Each structure stands twice: as C-alpha cells, then as structure tokens.
Coordinates of C-alpha atoms and ligand atoms in Angstrom, one line a residue:
X125 CA -68.0 -112.2 204.0
X126 CA -66.6 -109.4 206.2
X127 CA -67.9 -106.9 203.6
X128 CA -71.4 -108.3 203.8
X129 CA -71.4 -108.1 207.6
X130 CA -70.2 -104.5 207.3
X131 CA -72.9 -103.4 204.9
X132 CA -75.9 -104.7 206.9
X133 CA -74.8 -103.9 210.5
X134 CA -72.1 -101.3 210.3
X135 CA -68.4 -102.2 210.2
X136 CA -66.2 -103.2 213.1
X137 CA -63.9 -100.4 212.0
X138 CA -64.0 -97.6 209.5
X139 CA -60.8 -95.8 208.4
X140 CA -60.6 -92.2 207.4
X141 CA -57.9 -92.2 204.7
X142 CA -56.2 -94.9 202.7
X143 CA -52.6 -93.9 203.1
X144 CA -50.1 -96.6 203.6
X145 CA -50.6 -96.6 207.4
X146 CA -54.4 -96.9 207.0
X147 CA -53.9 -99.9 204.7
X148 CA -51.5 -101.5 207.1
X149 CA -53.8 -100.9 210.1
X150 CA -56.8 -102.3 208.1
X151 CA -54.9 -105.4 207.0
X152 CA -53.9 -106.3 210.6
X153 CA -57.5 -105.7 211.9
X154 CA -59.0 -107.8 209.1
X155 CA -56.6 -110.6 209.8
X156 CA -58.2 -110.9 213.2
X157 CA -61.7 -111.2 211.7
X158 CA -62.9 -107.6 212.0
X159 CA -65.0 -106.2 209.2
X160 CA -63.1 -103.1 208.0
X161 CA -63.9 -100.3 205.5
X162 CA -61.4 -97.8 204.2
X163 CA -62.7 -94.5 202.9
X164 CA -60.2 -92.6 200.8
X165 CA -60.8 -89.1 199.4
X166 CA -58.5 -89.5 196.4
X167 CA -59.2 -91.8 193.4
X168 CA -56.3 -94.0 194.4
X169 CA -55.2 -95.4 197.8
X170 CA -51.6 -94.8 199.1
X171 CA -51.7 -91.2 200.3
X172 CA -48.2 -89.8 199.9
X173 CA -46.9 -93.1 198.7
X174 CA -48.4 -93.4 195.1
X175 CA -47.3 -93.7 191.5
X176 CA -49.1 -91.6 189.0
X177 CA -48.8 -90.5 185.4
X178 CA -47.9 -86.9 185.1
X179 CA -47.4 -86.6 181.4
X180 CA -48.5 -89.1 178.6
X181 CA -46.0 -92.0 178.7
X182 CA -44.3 -90.8 181.9
X183 CA -45.1 -91.8 185.5
X184 CA -43.4 -91.5 188.8
X185 CA -43.9 -91.5 192.5
X186 CA -45.9 -88.4 193.1
X187 CA -44.8 -87.4 196.6
X188 CA -42.5 -89.8 198.6
X189 CA -40.0 -91.3 196.3
X190 CA -37.5 -93.5 198.0
X191 CA -37.7 -96.5 200.4
X192 CA -35.7 -97.5 203.5
X193 CA -37.9 -97.1 206.5
X194 CA -40.6 -99.6 205.6
X195 CA -40.9 -102.0 208.4
X196 CA -39.6 -105.5 207.5
X197 CA -42.4 -107.0 209.7
X198 CA -45.0 -105.2 207.6
X199 CA -43.4 -106.4 204.4
X200 CA -43.6 -110.0 205.7
X201 CA -47.0 -109.9 207.3
X202 CA -48.7 -108.2 204.4
X203 CA -46.9 -110.5 201.9
X204 CA -45.8 -107.5 199.9
X205 CA -43.2 -109.5 198.0
X206 CA -45.8 -112.1 197.0
X207 CA -48.0 -109.2 195.8
X208 CA -45.1 -108.1 193.5
X209 CA -43.1 -105.6 195.5
X210 CA -39.5 -105.5 194.4
X211 CA -37.1 -103.0 196.0
X212 CA -33.7 -102.4 194.3
X213 CA -30.7 -100.9 196.0
X214 CA -28.9 -97.9 194.8
X215 CA -25.3 -98.5 193.6
X216 CA -24.2 -95.9 196.1
X217 CA -26.1 -93.5 198.3
X218 CA -25.2 -90.0 197.1
X219 CA -23.5 -88.0 194.5
X220 CA -22.7 -84.4 195.3
X221 CA -21.6 -82.1 192.5
X222 CA -19.3 -79.6 194.2
X223 CA -18.2 -76.1 193.0
X224 CA -15.9 -76.3 190.0
X225 CA -15.2 -79.7 188.4
X226 CA -15.3 -81.6 191.7
X227 CA -17.7 -84.1 193.2
X228 CA -18.1 -86.4 196.2
X229 CA -19.6 -89.9 196.1
X230 CA -20.9 -91.5 199.3
X231 CA -21.7 -95.2 199.7
X232 CA -20.9 -98.3 197.8
X233 CA -19.0 -99.7 200.8
X234 CA -17.0 -98.0 203.6
X235 CA -13.6 -98.3 201.8
X236 CA -14.9 -96.6 198.7
X237 CA -16.4 -93.8 200.7
X238 CA -13.2 -93.4 202.7
X239 CA -11.2 -93.1 199.4
X240 CA -13.6 -90.4 198.2
X241 CA -13.6 -88.4 201.4
X242 CA -9.8 -88.7 201.7
X243 CA -9.5 -86.5 198.6
X244 CA -10.8 -83.7 200.8
X245 CA -9.6 -84.7 204.3
X246 CA -7.6 -87.7 205.4
X247 CA -8.8 -87.1 208.9
X248 CA -12.5 -87.2 207.9
X249 CA -11.9 -90.4 206.0
X250 CA -10.4 -92.0 209.2
X251 CA -13.2 -90.8 211.3
X252 CA -16.0 -92.3 209.1
X253 CA -16.1 -95.8 210.7
X254 CA -16.4 -94.4 214.2
X255 CA -19.1 -91.9 213.0
X256 CA -21.1 -94.7 211.4
X257 CA -20.8 -96.9 214.5
X258 CA -21.9 -94.0 216.7
X259 CA -24.9 -93.3 214.5
X260 CA -25.9 -97.0 214.2
X261 CA -25.6 -97.3 218.0
X262 CA -28.1 -94.5 218.5
X263 CA -30.3 -95.7 215.7
X264 CA -30.5 -99.0 217.6
X265 CA -32.0 -97.2 220.5
X266 CA -34.5 -95.7 218.2
X267 CA -35.2 -99.0 216.5
X268 CA -35.8 -100.5 219.9
X269 CA -38.7 -98.1 220.6
X270 CA -40.3 -97.9 217.1
X271 CA -42.7 -100.8 217.8
X272 CA -43.5 -99.8 221.3
X273 CA -46.7 -98.0 222.3
X274 CA -45.4 -94.9 224.1
X275 CA -46.1 -94.7 227.8
X276 CA -49.3 -92.6 227.9
X277 CA -49.4 -90.0 230.7
X278 CA -52.9 -90.1 232.2
X279 CA -54.9 -87.9 234.4
X280 CA -54.4 -88.3 238.1
X281 CA -51.5 -88.4 240.6
X282 CA -50.9 -92.1 241.0
X283 CA -50.1 -93.1 237.5
X284 CA -48.0 -96.1 238.5
X285 CA -48.5 -97.9 235.2
X286 CA -47.0 -95.1 233.1
X287 CA -44.1 -94.8 235.5
X288 CA -43.4 -98.5 235.2
X289 CA -43.5 -98.3 231.4
X290 CA -41.0 -95.5 231.4
X291 CA -38.8 -97.5 233.7
X292 CA -39.0 -100.6 231.5
X293 CA -38.0 -98.5 228.5
X294 CA -35.2 -96.8 230.3
X295 CA -33.6 -100.2 230.7
X296 CA -32.5 -100.1 227.1
X297 CA -30.7 -96.8 227.8
X298 CA -29.1 -98.2 230.9
X299 CA -27.4 -101.0 228.8
X300 CA -25.4 -98.3 226.9
X301 CA -22.0 -97.1 228.1
X302 CA -21.7 -93.5 229.1
X303 CA -20.3 -92.3 225.8
X304 CA -23.2 -93.9 224.0
X305 CA -25.7 -92.3 226.4
X306 CA -24.2 -88.9 225.6
X307 CA -24.5 -89.7 221.9
X308 CA -28.2 -90.5 222.4
X309 CA -28.8 -87.2 224.2
X310 CA -26.9 -85.3 221.6
X311 CA -28.8 -86.8 218.7
X312 CA -32.1 -86.2 220.3
X313 CA -31.5 -82.6 221.3
X314 CA -28.7 -80.9 219.4
X315 CA -28.4 -79.5 215.9
X316 CA -27.1 -81.8 213.1
X317 CA -24.6 -79.0 212.3
X318 CA -23.0 -79.0 215.7
X319 CA -22.6 -82.8 215.7
X320 CA -21.2 -82.9 212.1
X321 CA -18.8 -80.0 212.8
X322 CA -17.5 -81.9 215.7
X323 CA -16.9 -85.1 213.7
X324 CA -15.7 -83.7 210.3
X325 CA -13.9 -80.8 208.7
X326 CA -14.6 -81.0 205.0
X327 CA -17.8 -79.4 203.6
X328 CA -18.8 -82.1 201.2
X329 CA -19.2 -85.0 203.6
X330 CA -21.0 -82.7 206.1
X331 CA -23.4 -81.6 203.4
X332 CA -24.0 -85.3 202.3
X333 CA -24.9 -86.3 205.9
X334 CA -26.6 -83.0 206.9
X335 CA -29.1 -83.2 204.0
X336 CA -31.1 -85.7 206.0
X337 CA -31.5 -83.2 208.8
X338 CA -33.3 -80.7 206.6
X339 CA -35.5 -83.1 204.5
X340 CA -39.1 -82.2 205.3
X341 CA -37.8 -80.1 208.2
X342 CA -38.2 -76.4 207.8
X343 CA -35.1 -75.6 209.8
X344 CA -31.4 -74.8 209.4
X345 CA -29.0 -77.7 209.9
X346 CA -27.9 -75.6 212.9
X347 CA -31.3 -75.5 214.5
X348 CA -31.5 -77.4 217.8
X349 CA -33.3 -80.7 217.3
X350 CA -32.4 -81.1 213.6
X351 CA -30.0 -84.0 214.5
X352 CA -33.1 -86.1 215.4
X353 CA -34.4 -85.6 211.9
X354 CA -31.1 -86.9 210.5
X355 CA -31.4 -89.9 212.9
X356 CA -35.0 -90.5 211.8
X357 CA -33.7 -91.0 208.2
X358 CA -31.1 -93.7 209.1
X359 CA -33.0 -96.3 211.1
X360 CA -34.2 -98.2 208.0
X361 CA -32.8 -100.8 205.7
X362 CA -33.2 -102.2 202.2
X363 CA -33.4 -106.0 201.7
X364 CA -31.8 -106.5 205.1
X365 CA -28.9 -103.9 204.5
X366 CA -29.1 -101.3 207.3
X367 CA -29.1 -97.6 206.5
X368 CA -29.5 -98.2 202.7
X369 CA -32.1 -96.4 200.6
X370 CA -33.7 -98.1 197.6
X371 CA -36.2 -97.8 194.8
X372 CA -39.5 -99.7 194.7
X373 CA -39.9 -101.0 191.1
X374 CA -42.9 -99.2 189.7
X375 CA -42.5 -96.3 192.2
X376 CA -43.8 -95.9 195.7
X377 CA -47.3 -96.9 194.5
X378 CA -46.0 -100.4 194.1
X379 CA -45.8 -100.6 197.9
X380 CA -49.3 -99.3 198.5
X381 CA -50.9 -101.3 195.6
X382 CA -49.3 -104.5 197.1
X383 CA -50.8 -103.4 200.5
X384 CA -54.2 -102.8 198.9
X385 CA -54.1 -106.3 197.3
X386 CA -53.5 -107.9 200.7
X387 CA -56.3 -105.8 202.2
X388 CA -58.6 -107.0 199.5
X389 CA -57.5 -110.6 200.1
X390 CA -58.5 -110.2 203.8
X391 CA -61.9 -108.8 202.9
X392 CA -61.3 -105.1 203.6
X393 CA -63.7 -102.9 201.7
X394 CA -61.9 -100.0 200.0
X395 CA -63.9 -97.0 198.7
X396 CA -61.9 -94.4 196.8
X397 CA -63.2 -91.0 195.7
X398 CA -65.0 -91.0 199.1
X399 CA -64.3 -88.0 201.3
X400 CA -65.2 -88.1 205.0
X401 CA -66.9 -84.9 206.1
X402 CA -67.3 -85.6 209.8
X403 CA -66.7 -88.1 212.5
X404 CA -70.1 -89.0 214.0
X405 CA -70.0 -88.9 217.8
X406 CA -72.9 -90.1 220.0
X407 CA -72.9 -90.0 223.8
X408 CA -69.1 -89.4 223.8
X409 CA -68.3 -92.3 221.4
X410 CA -67.3 -92.3 217.7
X411 CA -70.0 -94.3 215.9
X412 CA -69.1 -93.8 212.3
X413 CA -68.5 -91.1 209.8
X414 CA -70.6 -88.8 207.6
X415 CA -69.5 -88.5 204.0
X416 CA -69.5 -85.3 201.9
X417 CA -72.5 -86.9 200.0
X418 CA -74.5 -87.1 203.3
X419 CA -74.2 -90.9 203.6
X420 CA -73.3 -92.1 207.0
X421 CA -71.0 -95.1 207.4
X422 CA -71.5 -96.7 210.8
X423 CA -68.8 -98.5 212.7
X424 CA -67.9 -99.6 216.2
X425 CA -64.7 -97.6 215.9
X426 CA -63.3 -94.9 213.7
X427 CA -59.6 -94.9 212.9
X428 CA -58.1 -91.8 211.4
X429 CA -55.1 -92.0 209.0
X430 CA -55.1 -88.2 208.5
X431 CA -53.0 -85.5 210.1
X432 CA -54.2 -84.9 213.6
X433 CA -54.8 -81.2 212.9
X434 CA -57.0 -82.1 209.9
X435 CA -58.8 -84.6 212.1
X436 CA -59.5 -82.4 215.1
X437 CA -59.9 -79.0 213.3
X438 CA -62.0 -80.1 210.3
X439 CA -63.6 -83.5 210.9
X440 CA -64.5 -83.5 214.6
X441 CA -67.0 -81.0 215.9
X442 CA -65.3 -78.8 218.6
X443 CA -68.0 -79.5 221.2
X444 CA -66.6 -83.1 221.5
X445 CA -63.2 -81.9 222.7
X446 CA -62.1 -80.1 225.8
X447 CA -60.6 -76.6 225.4
X448 CA -57.1 -77.6 226.5
X449 CA -56.9 -80.4 223.9
X450 CA -58.1 -78.1 221.2
X451 CA -55.5 -75.5 222.1
X452 CA -52.7 -78.1 222.0
X453 CA -53.8 -79.4 218.6
X454 CA -53.9 -75.8 217.3
X455 CA -50.3 -75.5 218.5
X456 CA -49.2 -78.8 217.0
X457 CA -46.5 -77.7 214.5
X458 CA -47.0 -78.6 210.9
X459 CA -45.1 -77.3 207.9
X460 CA -42.3 -78.6 205.8
X461 CA -40.2 -76.4 203.7
X462 CA -40.4 -78.6 200.7
X463 CA -41.5 -78.3 197.0
X464 CA -41.8 -81.5 195.1
X465 CA -41.4 -81.7 191.4
X466 CA -41.5 -84.5 188.8
X467 CA -39.9 -83.9 185.5
X468 CA -39.9 -85.9 182.2
X469 CA -36.4 -85.8 180.7
X470 CA -35.3 -86.2 177.1
X471 CA -31.8 -87.2 178.3
X472 CA -29.9 -87.7 181.6
X473 CA -28.1 -84.8 183.3
X474 CA -24.6 -84.1 182.0
X475 CA -22.7 -83.0 185.1
X476 CA -19.8 -80.6 184.8
X477 CA -18.1 -82.7 187.5
X478 CA -18.8 -86.0 185.9
X479 CA -19.6 -85.5 182.2
X480 CA -21.7 -87.9 180.1
X481 CA -25.4 -88.6 179.4
X482 CA -25.1 -92.4 179.1
X483 CA -26.6 -94.0 182.3
X484 CA -23.8 -94.3 184.9
X485 CA -23.9 -95.2 188.6
X486 CA -24.0 -91.6 189.8
X487 CA -27.3 -91.1 187.8
X488 CA -28.8 -93.9 189.9
X489 CA -27.8 -92.4 193.3
X490 CA -29.4 -89.6 195.3
X491 CA -27.9 -86.5 193.7
X492 CA -27.6 -83.7 196.2
X493 CA -27.3 -80.1 195.0
X494 CA -26.0 -78.4 198.2
X495 CA -22.3 -77.9 198.8
X496 CA -22.1 -77.3 202.5
X497 CA -24.0 -76.8 205.8
X498 CA -23.5 -73.1 205.5
X499 CA -25.2 -73.2 202.1
X500 CA -28.1 -75.1 203.7
X501 CA -28.3 -72.6 206.5
X502 CA -28.5 -69.7 204.0
X503 CA -31.2 -71.6 202.1
X504 CA -33.3 -71.8 205.3
X505 CA -32.8 -68.1 206.2
X506 CA -33.7 -67.0 202.7
X507 CA -36.9 -69.0 202.8
X508 CA -37.8 -67.6 206.2
X509 CA -37.4 -64.0 205.1
X510 CA -37.9 -64.1 201.3
X511 CA -40.3 -67.0 200.9
X512 CA -37.9 -69.4 199.2
X513 CA -34.2 -70.1 199.0
X514 CA -32.3 -68.0 196.5
X515 CA -29.8 -70.9 196.2
X516 CA -32.0 -74.0 197.1
X517 CA -31.1 -77.5 198.3
X518 CA -32.3 -80.0 195.7
X519 CA -32.1 -83.8 195.7
X520 CA -32.5 -85.3 192.3
X521 CA -33.4 -89.0 192.0
X522 CA -33.8 -90.5 188.5
X523 CA -35.6 -93.8 189.2
X524 CA -35.9 -94.6 185.4
X525 CA -32.2 -95.4 185.4
X526 CA -33.0 -98.6 187.5
X527 CA -36.7 -99.0 186.5
X528 CA -37.8 -99.2 182.8
X529 CA -41.5 -99.1 183.7
X530 CA -41.6 -95.4 184.2
X531 CA -40.6 -93.7 181.0
X532 CA -40.3 -94.4 177.2
X533 CA -37.1 -96.1 176.1
X534 CA -34.2 -93.6 176.2
X535 CA -36.2 -91.1 178.1
X536 CA -36.3 -90.6 181.9
X537 CA -38.2 -89.3 184.9
X538 CA -36.7 -87.5 187.8
X539 CA -37.9 -86.7 191.3
X540 CA -36.8 -83.3 192.5
X541 CA -37.1 -82.8 196.3
X542 CA -36.5 -79.1 196.9
X543 CA -35.9 -77.3 200.2
X544 CA -36.6 -74.7 201.4
X545 CA -39.8 -72.9 200.6
X546 CA -41.7 -71.2 203.3
X547 CA -44.9 -73.1 204.0
X548 CA -46.5 -70.0 205.4
X549 CA -45.8 -67.9 202.3
X550 CA -48.3 -65.2 203.3
X551 CA -46.2 -64.4 206.4
X552 CA -43.4 -63.1 204.2
X553 CA -45.4 -62.2 201.1
X554 CA -48.7 -60.8 202.4
X555 CA -51.7 -61.3 200.3
X556 CA -50.1 -64.1 198.2
X557 CA -50.5 -67.9 198.1
X558 CA -48.2 -70.6 196.7
X559 CA -50.4 -70.5 193.5
X560 CA -48.9 -67.1 192.8
X561 CA -45.3 -68.4 193.0
X562 CA -45.4 -72.0 191.9
X563 CA -43.9 -71.5 188.4
X564 CA -41.2 -69.0 189.2
X565 CA -39.9 -71.0 192.1
X566 CA -40.0 -74.3 190.1
X567 CA -37.9 -72.5 187.4
X568 CA -35.5 -71.5 190.2
X569 CA -35.2 -75.2 191.3
X570 CA -34.5 -76.3 187.8
X571 CA -31.9 -73.6 187.4
X572 CA -30.1 -74.8 190.5
X573 CA -29.7 -78.3 188.9
X574 CA -28.8 -76.7 185.6
X575 CA -25.9 -74.9 187.3
X576 CA -24.2 -78.2 188.0
X577 CA -25.6 -80.1 184.9
X578 CA -26.0 -77.5 182.1
X579 CA -28.2 -79.7 179.8
X580 CA -30.8 -80.1 182.5
X581 CA -33.2 -77.3 181.9
X582 CA -33.4 -77.9 178.1
X583 CA -33.9 -81.6 178.6
X584 CA -37.1 -81.1 180.6
X585 CA -40.1 -82.1 178.5
X586 CA -42.8 -81.7 181.1
X587 CA -43.1 -81.1 184.8
X588 CA -45.5 -81.5 187.7
X589 CA -44.9 -79.2 190.7
X590 CA -46.3 -79.6 194.2
X591 CA -46.0 -76.6 196.5
X592 CA -46.8 -76.9 200.2
X593 CA -50.3 -75.6 199.3
X594 CA -50.7 -78.4 196.7
X595 CA -49.6 -81.0 199.2
X596 CA -52.2 -79.8 201.6
X597 CA -55.0 -79.6 199.0
X598 CA -54.2 -82.8 197.2
X599 CA -53.1 -85.1 200.1
X600 CA -54.4 -83.4 203.2
X601 CA -50.9 -82.7 204.4
X602 CA -51.5 -79.7 206.7
X603 CA -48.8 -77.0 206.0
X604 CA -47.4 -79.4 203.4
X605 CA -45.9 -81.3 206.3
X606 CA -44.5 -84.5 204.9
X607 CA -44.4 -86.2 208.4
X608 CA -48.0 -85.2 209.6
X609 CA -46.3 -82.8 212.1
X610 CA -42.7 -81.7 212.9
X611 CA -40.4 -84.4 214.2
X612 CA -39.3 -82.4 217.3
X613 CA -38.7 -83.5 220.8
X614 CA -41.9 -81.9 222.0
X615 CA -43.9 -83.8 219.3
X616 CA -42.3 -87.3 219.6
X617 CA -43.0 -90.5 221.5
X618 CA -45.3 -89.8 224.5
X619 CA -46.0 -86.3 223.2
X620 CA -47.1 -87.3 219.7
X621 CA -49.6 -85.9 218.9
X622 CA -50.4 -84.6 222.4
X623 CA -49.2 -85.7 225.9
X624 CA -51.9 -88.0 227.2
X625 CA -53.0 -89.3 223.7
X626 CA -49.8 -91.0 222.6
X627 CA -51.2 -94.6 222.7
X628 CA -53.2 -94.2 219.4
X629 CA -56.4 -93.7 221.4
X630 CA -57.8 -90.2 220.9
X631 CA -59.9 -88.3 223.5
X632 CA -63.2 -89.6 222.2
X633 CA -64.0 -93.2 222.9
X634 CA -63.8 -95.4 219.8
X635 CA -61.6 -92.9 218.0
X636 CA -58.0 -93.8 217.1
X637 CA -55.1 -92.3 215.2
X638 CA -53.1 -94.6 212.9
X639 CA -51.2 -92.2 210.7
X640 CA -47.8 -90.5 210.8
X641 CA -49.1 -88.0 213.4
X642 CA -48.8 -90.9 215.9
X643 CA -45.6 -92.5 217.1
X644 CA -43.1 -93.1 215.5
X645 CA -44.0 -90.4 213.0
X646 CA -43.5 -89.9 209.3
X647 CA -41.9 -91.8 206.5
X648 CA -43.2 -94.8 204.6
X649 CA -42.8 -97.2 207.6
X650 CA -46.2 -98.7 208.2
X651 CA -45.3 -98.7 211.9
X652 CA -47.9 -96.2 213.2
X653 CA -50.6 -98.3 211.4
X654 CA -49.2 -101.6 212.8
X655 CA -48.9 -100.2 216.4
X656 CA -52.4 -98.7 216.2
X657 CA -53.9 -102.0 215.1
X658 CA -52.3 -103.7 218.1
X659 CA -53.9 -101.3 220.5
X660 CA -57.2 -101.4 218.8
X661 CA -57.2 -105.2 218.9
X662 CA -56.4 -105.0 222.7
X663 CA -59.5 -102.8 223.1
X664 CA -61.6 -105.2 221.0
X665 CA -60.5 -108.1 223.3
X666 CA -61.4 -105.9 226.4
X667 CA -64.7 -105.0 224.7
X668 CA -64.0 -101.3 224.9
Ligands
FAD2182 C1 -43.2 -84.7 199.0 C2 -43.0 -85.8 200.0 C3 -41.8 -86.6 199.9 C4 -41.6 -87.6 200.8 N1 -40.5 -88.5 200.6 C5 -40.4 -89.6 201.3 C6 -39.5 -90.6 201.0 O1 -38.8 -90.5 200.0 N2 -39.4 -91.7 201.8 C7 -40.2 -91.9 202.9 O2 -40.1 -92.9 203.6 N3 -41.1 -90.9 203.2 C8 -41.3 -89.8 202.5 N4 -42.2 -88.9 202.7 C9 -43.1 -89.1 203.9 C10 -44.1 -90.1 203.8 O3 -44.5 -90.2 202.5 C11 -45.3 -89.9 204.7 O4 -44.9 -89.6 206.0 C12 -46.3 -91.0 204.7 O5 -46.5 -91.5 203.4 C13 -47.5 -90.7 205.4 O6 -48.4 -91.9 205.4 P1 -49.7 -91.9 206.2 O7 -50.4 -93.2 205.8 O8 -49.4 -91.7 207.6 O9 -50.6 -90.7 205.7 P2 -50.9 -90.2 204.2 O10 -50.1 -90.8 203.2 O11 -50.9 -88.7 204.3 O12 -52.4 -90.7 204.0 C14 -53.5 -90.0 204.5 C15 -54.7 -90.3 203.5 O13 -55.9 -89.7 204.0 C16 -56.6 -89.2 202.9 N5 -57.6 -88.2 203.4 C17 -57.3 -87.0 203.8 N6 -58.5 -86.4 204.2 C18 -59.5 -87.3 204.0 C19 -60.9 -87.3 204.2 N7 -61.5 -86.2 204.7 N8 -61.6 -88.4 203.9 C20 -61.0 -89.5 203.4 N9 -59.6 -89.5 203.2 C21 -58.9 -88.5 203.5 C22 -55.5 -88.6 202.0 O14 -56.0 -88.5 200.7 C23 -54.5 -89.7 202.2 O15 -54.6 -90.7 201.2 C24 -42.5 -87.9 201.8 C25 -43.7 -87.2 201.9 C26 -43.9 -86.2 201.0 C27 -45.2 -85.4 201.0

C-alpha cells in the first residue's frame, strides 16, 4: 500500500543508498507509516556489508567481515533473527603467530588469556583484569552516547538548548571517579601506543590490542587519537557477550538481507541498480532525486546513506550550499590505509608456530600478522613514504571454518584485511593509481601470511583484491574510508560531519544524513540509521 502511495504522489522519504544504515533508517520510518523508497546503485543492497561470490563455488563477505558492533535494539526491532540471522562466536578472539616458533592466543576467558600472556610477562598477565575493567568502563561512557543525537551547535549567541544538552550529557561523566575520568580523556585523545606501553611490557599483547587502533585508520598506533579507534572497536557484543566479535552465518550479507526482508515486509520499495545523480532542491528544500537515467523520484524528504563528501561534492549542486560549509566538507578527512582481499583456499594455513591443516580453534579466530607496535608503526611510515608497508599488518579470518555455506567441502575462504596502503598513492608515486599496483601489493600481503604459514601462497586458488580505489569506485567509499570519514576527535559527535550539522539534519531543508558519516560513525552498527530515523520522525510530527 505504501508503495502505491509513493508511486502516484511521490514518497514520504527517498533514500540515496541501500547500505545497512539506509535499510535500518527505512525500516524505522516505514514502521511509522511513511512511504519509503531506497535507491541503491549496486545490484545488491547492503553497501559494505554484503556477501558475494568471488570465484565459482566460493563466496564471502566482500568488505566488512566480522560482527560485534551491531546494535541489539536494531537486531530486535528489525526481527533479524526471525529473518534467519545467526551469529556465531569465535572460540577465542585472536591468534598471533610471533617470530620463531612462538605464538599468543587472546580470548577464550580471562584465565586462559592470562596463562598465555604469562608465558611472556607475569606482570602483564596480572594487569589484564584491571586493563579490561578500565577499557570497559570507558566503553560504557561511549555506549551511553551512541544512541544520543549529538547536541547541535547552532547559529546565534543564545544557544541555551545546546548548552543544556551538553550539561545533561556531562552528567554521565560526573558519575565517574577521577581515575575513570582521566581514562576517558586518555582514550579520547592519546595514542593507543602510549596507553598500551603504560599498561604492558610484552610485545605480543600490545600488538593484539593495538591492532584495533590501526584498523581502517591510516595512522601509526603512536599517532594521537588512535586510542579512540581502539575504543570504537570494543563497545560491541555478540549474543549478549560484551567485547566479543563473531561471524554472521552466510557472511555479512546475511545481516543486510535480513534487514531488506524486514524492509520489504514493511512496504519499503527497494530499487537496486539505480544510481542517484543529483539531489533535487527547490526553493531551498530537497524535493527528490534525479537518477542517472534522467528519471526524477519525488519525495518529501531525501535521506543520504552515502559518505558526506560524496553527497555534497557530487550529488548536491554547489549553489545550494554556503561557502564555509563547502570548505569544511572539502576538509573532512577520508582515507583508510586498507586493502581488502578474499582468497579461496585449497587447505587451511599450516602455521610454523602451531602446525597442522586440520581445522583447529586458532583457524577460527582473528589471526593477526603483526608482532609488535613498533612493527605497526614501521608499516605506517612505509606506506606514508613508499605507498605501502614493506612488512604489512594483515588480519586473516577464515569464516568457512565455522560456516559450511561459503566454500566447497574441504576447501575454505579467507578474508584478508591488510594495512597499510596509502589511499593517496599519487602523493608518493606521482602519475600512478592503485590500478597500477594492485597485483604487486596483493602478492606482498600474501607473502606476509606465507612467512608465518608457509603453505599459504600455494593454497590460494583464486583471489579478489580491493584497493582503496576499488572501495571508492565499487562502494562509494571516498578515499577507501571504511568509516565514511576518519574517527578523530574533530570528526566525532557534535562535529560529525561538520559542527552545526550533527543532528542528522543537513544544511538544506528536507535533506538528512543517515550513514556512517553521521554520529556515531562507522562499523556495522545500524545506529546512525536508527538515530536519523528518530530525528526525521520528530520533524514529520512537527510537519517540517
Ligand atoms: C573493507 C572493509 C572492512 C570492514 N570491516 C568491518 C568489520 O569487519 N566490521 C564492522 O563492523 N565494520 C567493518 N567495516 C565498516 C563498515 O562496513 C561500514 O562502516 C558500514 O558498512 C557502512 O555502512 P553504511 O550503511 O553507513 O554505508 P555503506 O555501506 O557505505 O552504504 C552506502 C550505500 O550507498 C550506495 N551508493 C553510493 N553512491 C550512490 C548513488 N549515487 N546512488 C545510489 N546509491 C549509492 C553504495 O553503493 C552503498 O550501498 C568495514 C568496511 C570496509 C570497507
């Protein structure tokens, strides 16, 4: 019924992009009776959370590959479990092959991790419970603001409302004791390296924890602000277990296909293979979108699921924006140092440190090839000056060990998440693009894994490589930025994407942002989509 109303009179809302946040936003709006249409450029919805075949008989999550941050409220409200979503936990979090025949396992319970860490440092093992408690305490502060619309600084001197909102939020901070307040400030401002060096002395455990600080973040673990990226990766949970990461059976596409099913059940019209060319603005108000085909889809409001730079630099004509806003958007930092690869494997990796190709718990964990924070820092500096890390940081996840729907029996698929590659390759290799370096750098990433598991390279049957350029071309991720913009203090909360437009309302009436470029940022959370829907519904009630 909603769809019919939309076709004849224009929709109540049209979404640009069918990433997971767009699906979530649409589902909440449709639940309140709005007629909603999603326009997705690719042939499949889900954006960076999709499962696709990359070689006959082998499929895997194409971009994002592991679940933790997905909001439990979204899982419940969109009935994702009823639509078939199953998330399985990893037996333990991480396996780090270390130089020589050594390794470190992290996870599987505190006592087990302590035993593992004690092999390298008894002091570090003793400090683990206090470290986890500290991190969880600060993560609680973050959890407390995830669902909040950030106070939005407005024009004018007497912005009492914003001041009161800040005061209300600061109450959460005031309930913490002084040490906890110091921890909050440290984790929001310092480098992960500084914090980890203060807590621990052995390299392996610092590398295991520090990995989260460089994921999708083109920085050294010693860059100020990198501790926040680490924190951003620990606020989640799997099946109610905090801080855990898990696997969605069928890959990340299982999440977004379940979301799409709920959207369909609520009457949302989803059009794939439909690229939006321009947001139509009439008398200062967004009234719909023009498609690449020339068709215009009219709507009372336009909701963008895309990166804010893509929205304002390519889809909104400049005359609708003031010069200061345009300059701020141009300065909005986008660019992850990541290369993503899927490989089809004839057999599991046979690690020097833990031999054997029969499926074992370490094969089902996040395998981190990076031995220390110093190694990670070198990886960053190499990429800055040379274009890519000579000794890269690679996380290997082999979902087929826990999910038999992805590869033929006995065979496997692995996700390789590789850091760092310079998203602005022309800045260090003038005249070249990532198309010129894709294969050589992919070989290097495979060689890095082969150095710790010498059967790896020869077991690769096929591979699909996504450089930052591919991520931008295929998914609209500007600069290959996996979070739709760096997660840095100047691009978070009331300043995401730009101070004055942090409440999901963009500077054109009727235009909203519901993707990861809005608070609370990237990751498969569904929270920007959910928060945006709440604000849009508020405006619908106020007839704005
Ligand atoms: C390589 C990689 C690995 C990652 N790993 C993880 C992980 O393991 N776990 C995790 O939680 N997060 C991970 N992330 C981050 C997470 O996937 C993203 O932050 C999140 O999926 C973004 O969701 P979104 O809905 O905000 O936007 P997107 O998923 O980017 O969706 C935007 C949609 O808009 C569409 N679009 C673009 N332009 C147009 C247009 N002109 N017209 C119509 N449609 C358009 C795009 O095709 C896309 O479908 C990863 C991301 C990447 C890229």
